Coordinates of N, CA and C in Angstrom, one line a residue:
M38 N 148.0 192.9 13.2 CA 147.5 193.1 14.5 C 146.1 193.8 14.5
S39 N 145.2 193.3 14.9 CA 143.7 193.8 14.8 C 143.5 194.6 16.4
I40 N 143.3 195.8 16.0 CA 143.0 196.6 17.2 C 141.5 196.1 17.8
A41 N 140.8 195.8 17.0 CA 139.3 195.1 17.7 C 139.8 193.8 18.4
Y42 N 140.8 193.0 18.0 CA 140.8 191.9 18.9 C 141.7 192.4 20.3
I43 N 142.6 193.5 20.0 CA 143.2 193.9 21.2 C 142.3 194.3 22.2
A44 N 141.4 195.2 21.7 CA 140.3 195.7 22.6 C 139.6 194.7 23.6
V45 N 139.0 193.8 22.4 CA 137.8 193.0 23.1 C 138.7 192.1 24.0
A46 N 140.2 191.3 23.7 CA 140.5 190.3 24.6 C 141.2 191.7 25.8
S47 N 141.5 192.4 25.6 CA 141.9 193.2 26.8 C 140.6 193.5 28.0
L48 N 139.4 194.0 27.3 CA 138.5 193.8 28.4 C 137.8 192.8 28.9
I49 N 137.8 191.6 28.1 CA 137.6 190.2 28.4 C 138.5 189.9 29.8
A50 N 140.1 190.1 29.3 CA 140.8 189.6 30.5 C 140.6 190.1 31.6
L51 N 140.2 191.5 31.6 CA 140.0 192.3 33.0 C 138.9 191.5 33.9
V52 N 137.6 191.4 33.1 CA 136.5 190.8 33.6 C 137.1 189.5 34.2
L53 N 137.7 188.6 33.4 CA 137.9 187.1 34.0 C 139.1 186.9 35.1
L54 N 139.9 188.4 35.0 CA 141.0 188.4 36.0 C 139.9 188.6 37.7
A55 N 139.2 189.7 37.4 CA 138.2 189.5 38.4 C 137.4 188.5 38.9
S56 N 136.7 188.0 38.0 CA 136.0 186.9 38.2 C 136.8 185.7 39.2
G57 N 138.1 185.3 38.4 CA 138.7 184.4 39.0 C 139.6 184.7 40.3
R58 N 139.3 186.1 40.3 CA 139.8 186.8 41.9 C 139.0 186.4 42.9
A59 N 137.4 186.8 42.5 CA 136.4 186.7 43.2 C 136.2 185.2 44.0
K60 N 136.5 184.3 43.0 CA 136.6 182.7 43.2 C 137.5 182.4 44.1
L61 N 138.6 183.1 43.9 CA 139.8 182.4 45.0 C 139.7 183.1 46.3
V62 N 139.0 184.3 46.6 CA 138.9 184.9 47.9 C 137.6 184.4 48.2
K63 N 136.6 183.9 47.6 CA 135.5 183.2 48.0 C 134.8 184.4 48.4
D64 N 134.6 185.5 47.4 CA 133.6 186.6 47.7 C 132.3 186.0 47.7
E65 N 131.6 186.7 48.8 CA 130.0 186.3 49.1 C 129.4 186.1 47.9
K66 N 129.3 187.2 47.3 CA 128.0 187.5 46.1 C 128.3 186.1 45.5
I67 N 129.6 185.5 44.9 CA 130.0 184.7 44.1 C 129.6 183.4 44.7
T68 N 130.0 183.0 45.9 CA 130.2 181.7 46.7 C 128.6 181.5 46.6
E69 N 127.7 182.4 47.1 CA 126.3 182.2 47.5 C 125.5 181.8 45.9
G70 N 125.8 182.3 44.7 CA 125.2 182.1 43.7 C 125.7 180.8 43.1
M71 N 127.1 180.5 43.5 CA 127.6 179.0 42.7 C 127.2 178.0 43.6
H72 N 127.0 178.1 44.9 CA 126.5 177.1 46.0 C 124.9 176.8 45.7
K73 N 124.4 177.9 45.3 CA 123.0 177.5 44.8 C 122.7 176.7 43.7
I74 N 123.7 176.8 42.5 CA 123.5 175.8 41.7 C 124.3 174.5 41.9
G75 N 124.8 174.3 42.9 CA 125.7 173.1 43.4 C 127.0 172.9 43.3
V76 N 127.7 173.8 42.7 CA 129.1 173.9 42.6 C 129.9 173.8 44.1
P77 N 130.7 172.9 44.2 CA 131.1 172.6 45.9 C 132.4 173.7 46.0
D78 N 132.7 174.0 47.1 CA 133.7 175.0 47.2 C 135.0 174.2 46.7
S79 N 135.2 173.1 46.7 CA 136.5 172.6 46.0 C 136.7 172.7 44.6
W80 N 135.8 173.0 44.0 CA 135.9 173.3 42.6 C 136.7 174.9 42.2
F81 N 136.3 175.7 43.2 CA 136.6 177.0 43.5 C 137.8 177.4 42.6
P82 N 139.0 177.0 43.5 CA 140.2 177.2 42.8 C 140.4 176.8 41.4
R83 N 139.9 175.5 41.0 CA 140.2 175.1 39.5 C 139.6 176.1 38.5
L84 N 138.1 176.3 39.0 CA 137.6 177.5 38.0 C 138.2 178.9 37.9
S85 N 138.7 179.3 39.0 CA 139.4 180.4 39.1 C 140.7 180.1 38.5
A86 N 141.3 179.1 38.4 CA 142.5 178.9 37.5 C 142.2 179.0 35.8
L87 N 141.1 178.3 35.5 CA 140.8 178.2 34.4 C 140.4 179.9 34.0
E88 N 139.9 180.7 34.4 CA 139.6 182.0 34.0 C 140.6 182.5 34.1
I89 N 141.5 182.5 34.9 CA 143.1 183.3 34.8 C 143.9 183.0 33.8
A90 N 143.8 181.7 33.6 CA 144.7 181.2 32.4 C 143.8 181.7 31.1
A91 N 142.6 181.6 30.8 CA 142.1 182.3 29.6 C 142.5 183.8 29.7
A92 N 142.1 184.5 30.7 CA 142.8 186.1 30.6 C 144.2 186.2 30.2
L93 N 145.0 185.3 30.7 CA 146.5 185.3 30.2 C 146.5 184.9 29.0
G94 N 146.0 184.0 28.4 CA 145.9 183.8 27.0 C 145.5 184.4 26.1
L95 N 144.3 184.9 26.4 CA 143.6 186.2 25.5 C 144.8 187.6 25.5
V96 N 145.7 187.8 26.7 CA 146.5 188.7 26.4 C 147.6 188.2 25.8
A97 N 148.1 187.2 26.0 CA 149.3 186.7 25.1 C 149.1 186.6 23.9
G98 N 147.7 186.3 23.2 CA 147.2 186.3 21.8 C 147.5 187.5 21.1
I99 N 147.8 188.6 21.7 CA 147.9 189.7 21.4 C 149.2 189.8 20.4
F100 N 150.3 188.7 21.2 CA 151.5 189.0 20.6 C 151.8 187.4 19.8
Y101 N 151.0 186.7 20.1 CA 151.1 185.4 19.6 C 149.7 184.9 19.5
R102 N 149.3 185.2 18.2 CA 147.7 185.3 18.2 C 147.3 183.4 18.2
P103 N 147.8 182.3 18.0 CA 147.6 181.0 18.0 C 147.1 180.8 19.6
L104 N 148.1 181.4 20.2 CA 147.5 181.2 21.7 C 146.2 181.8 22.1
G105 N 146.1 183.2 21.8 CA 144.7 183.6 22.1 C 143.5 182.8 21.4
V106 N 143.8 182.3 20.2 CA 142.9 181.6 19.4 C 142.4 180.2 20.7
A107 N 143.4 179.6 21.1 CA 143.4 178.4 22.1 C 142.5 179.0 23.4
A108 N 143.1 180.2 23.8 CA 142.4 181.0 25.1 C 141.0 181.0 24.8
G109 N 140.6 181.8 23.3 CA 139.1 181.9 23.1 C 138.4 180.3 23.2
I110 N 138.8 179.3 22.6 CA 138.5 178.2 22.5 C 138.1 177.9 24.2
G111 N 139.2 177.7 24.9 CA 138.8 177.4 26.1 C 138.0 178.1 26.9
M112 N 137.8 179.5 26.9 CA 136.8 180.1 27.2 C 135.3 179.9 26.8
V113 N 135.3 179.8 25.7 CA 133.8 179.6 25.0 C 133.4 178.1 25.6
A114 N 134.1 177.2 26.0 CA 133.8 175.9 26.4 C 133.6 176.2 27.7
Y115 N 134.5 176.7 28.7 CA 134.2 176.9 29.9 C 132.8 177.7 30.1
F116 N 132.5 178.5 29.4 CA 131.2 179.3 29.7 C 129.9 178.7 29.0
V117 N 130.1 178.0 27.8 CA 129.2 176.8 27.9 C 128.7 175.9 28.6
G118 N 129.8 175.3 29.6 CA 129.2 174.5 30.7 C 128.8 175.5 31.7
A119 N 129.2 176.6 31.7 CA 128.6 177.6 32.8 C 126.9 177.7 32.9
V120 N 126.5 178.0 31.4 CA 125.0 178.2 30.9 C 124.5 177.2 31.3
L121 N 125.1 175.9 30.9 CA 124.6 174.5 31.2 C 124.2 174.2 32.6
T122 N 125.4 174.4 33.2 CA 125.1 174.3 34.8 C 124.0 175.1 35.3
H123 N 123.7 176.4 34.9 CA 122.7 177.5 35.4 C 121.4 176.5 35.1
L124 N 121.6 176.5 33.8 CA 119.9 176.0 33.3 C 119.8 174.4 33.8
R125 N 120.6 173.5 34.2 CA 120.4 172.3 34.8 C 120.1 172.5 36.1
A126 N 120.2 173.6 36.9 CA 119.9 174.0 38.3 C 118.5 174.7 37.9
K127 N 117.9 174.9 37.1 CA 116.9 175.8 36.8 C 117.2 177.3 37.4
D128 N 118.3 177.7 37.3 CA 118.8 179.2 37.6 C 118.8 180.2 36.6
T129 N 117.6 180.4 36.0 CA 117.6 181.3 34.8 C 117.8 182.6 35.0
A130 N 117.8 182.9 36.1 CA 118.5 184.2 36.6 C 119.9 184.4 36.5
G131 N 120.4 183.5 36.6 CA 121.8 183.2 36.8 C 122.4 183.1 35.4
V132 N 121.9 183.0 34.5 CA 122.0 182.6 32.9 C 122.7 183.8 32.0
P133 N 122.2 185.0 32.3 CA 122.7 186.1 31.3 C 124.2 186.7 31.5
L134 N 124.7 186.3 32.7 CA 126.3 186.8 32.9 C 126.9 185.8 32.2
P135 N 126.9 184.5 32.5 CA 127.8 183.5 31.5 C 127.6 183.6 30.3
A136 N 126.1 184.0 29.9 CA 126.3 184.0 28.5 C 126.4 185.0 27.7
T137 N 126.8 186.5 28.2 CA 127.1 187.5 28.0 C 128.6 186.9 27.6
L138 N 129.4 186.6 28.6 CA 130.7 186.3 28.5 C 131.2 185.1 27.3
L139 N 130.0 184.3 27.4 CA 129.9 183.4 26.4 C 130.3 183.9 24.8
V140 N 129.3 184.6 24.6 CA 129.3 185.8 23.6 C 130.5 186.4 23.3
A141 N 131.1 187.1 24.3 CA 132.2 187.8 24.2 C 133.5 186.8 24.0
G142 N 133.6 185.5 24.7 CA 134.6 184.7 24.0 C 134.6 184.6 22.8
A143 N 133.4 184.2 22.4 CA 133.0 183.6 21.1 C 133.6 184.9 20.0
A144 N 133.1 186.4 20.6 CA 133.7 187.7 19.7 C 135.5 187.5 19.5
A145 N 135.8 187.2 20.6 CA 137.1 187.3 20.8 C 137.9 186.1 19.7
L146 N 137.5 184.9 19.9 CA 137.5 184.1 19.2 C 137.6 184.2 17.7
A147 N 136.4 184.7 17.4 CA 136.1 185.0 16.0 C 137.3 185.8 15.5
L148 N 137.4 187.1 16.1 CA 138.6 188.0 15.7 C 139.9 187.9 15.8
G149 N 140.3 186.7 16.5 CA 141.4 186.0 16.6 C 142.1 185.2 15.5
V150 N 140.7 184.4 15.2 CA 140.8 183.7 13.9 C 140.8 184.4 12.6
A151 N 140.4 185.6 12.6 CA 140.3 186.2 11.2 C 141.4 187.0 10.9
T152 N 142.7 187.1 12.2 CA 143.8 187.8 12.1 C 144.9 187.0 12.4
V153 N 144.6 185.6 12.1 CA 145.4 184.5 12.2 C 146.4 184.4 11.1

């Protein structure tokens, strides 16, 4: 069991849970930014579910690493999509947060793979 994976996965899981919750309750700061890049309200529950699933998968990966690796892959794919969506909408100001989470997800994935 890697202490680095546990620390990274736990921190990312907290961020993902907060982000997923904000989308579920339609936090004004989140909805404003997402509407600006063309994300319809009907997508919020799905996007929230994906973030919460990734958080749970990363935490479960502490005990069963293949599940954490799968969650890491899903998280990287999710945030690649988020970065591309911001870029497509020419919202360069919105790119740093999903890009940071993309890198964090890649770190969790790399740590998970290294300790399988």
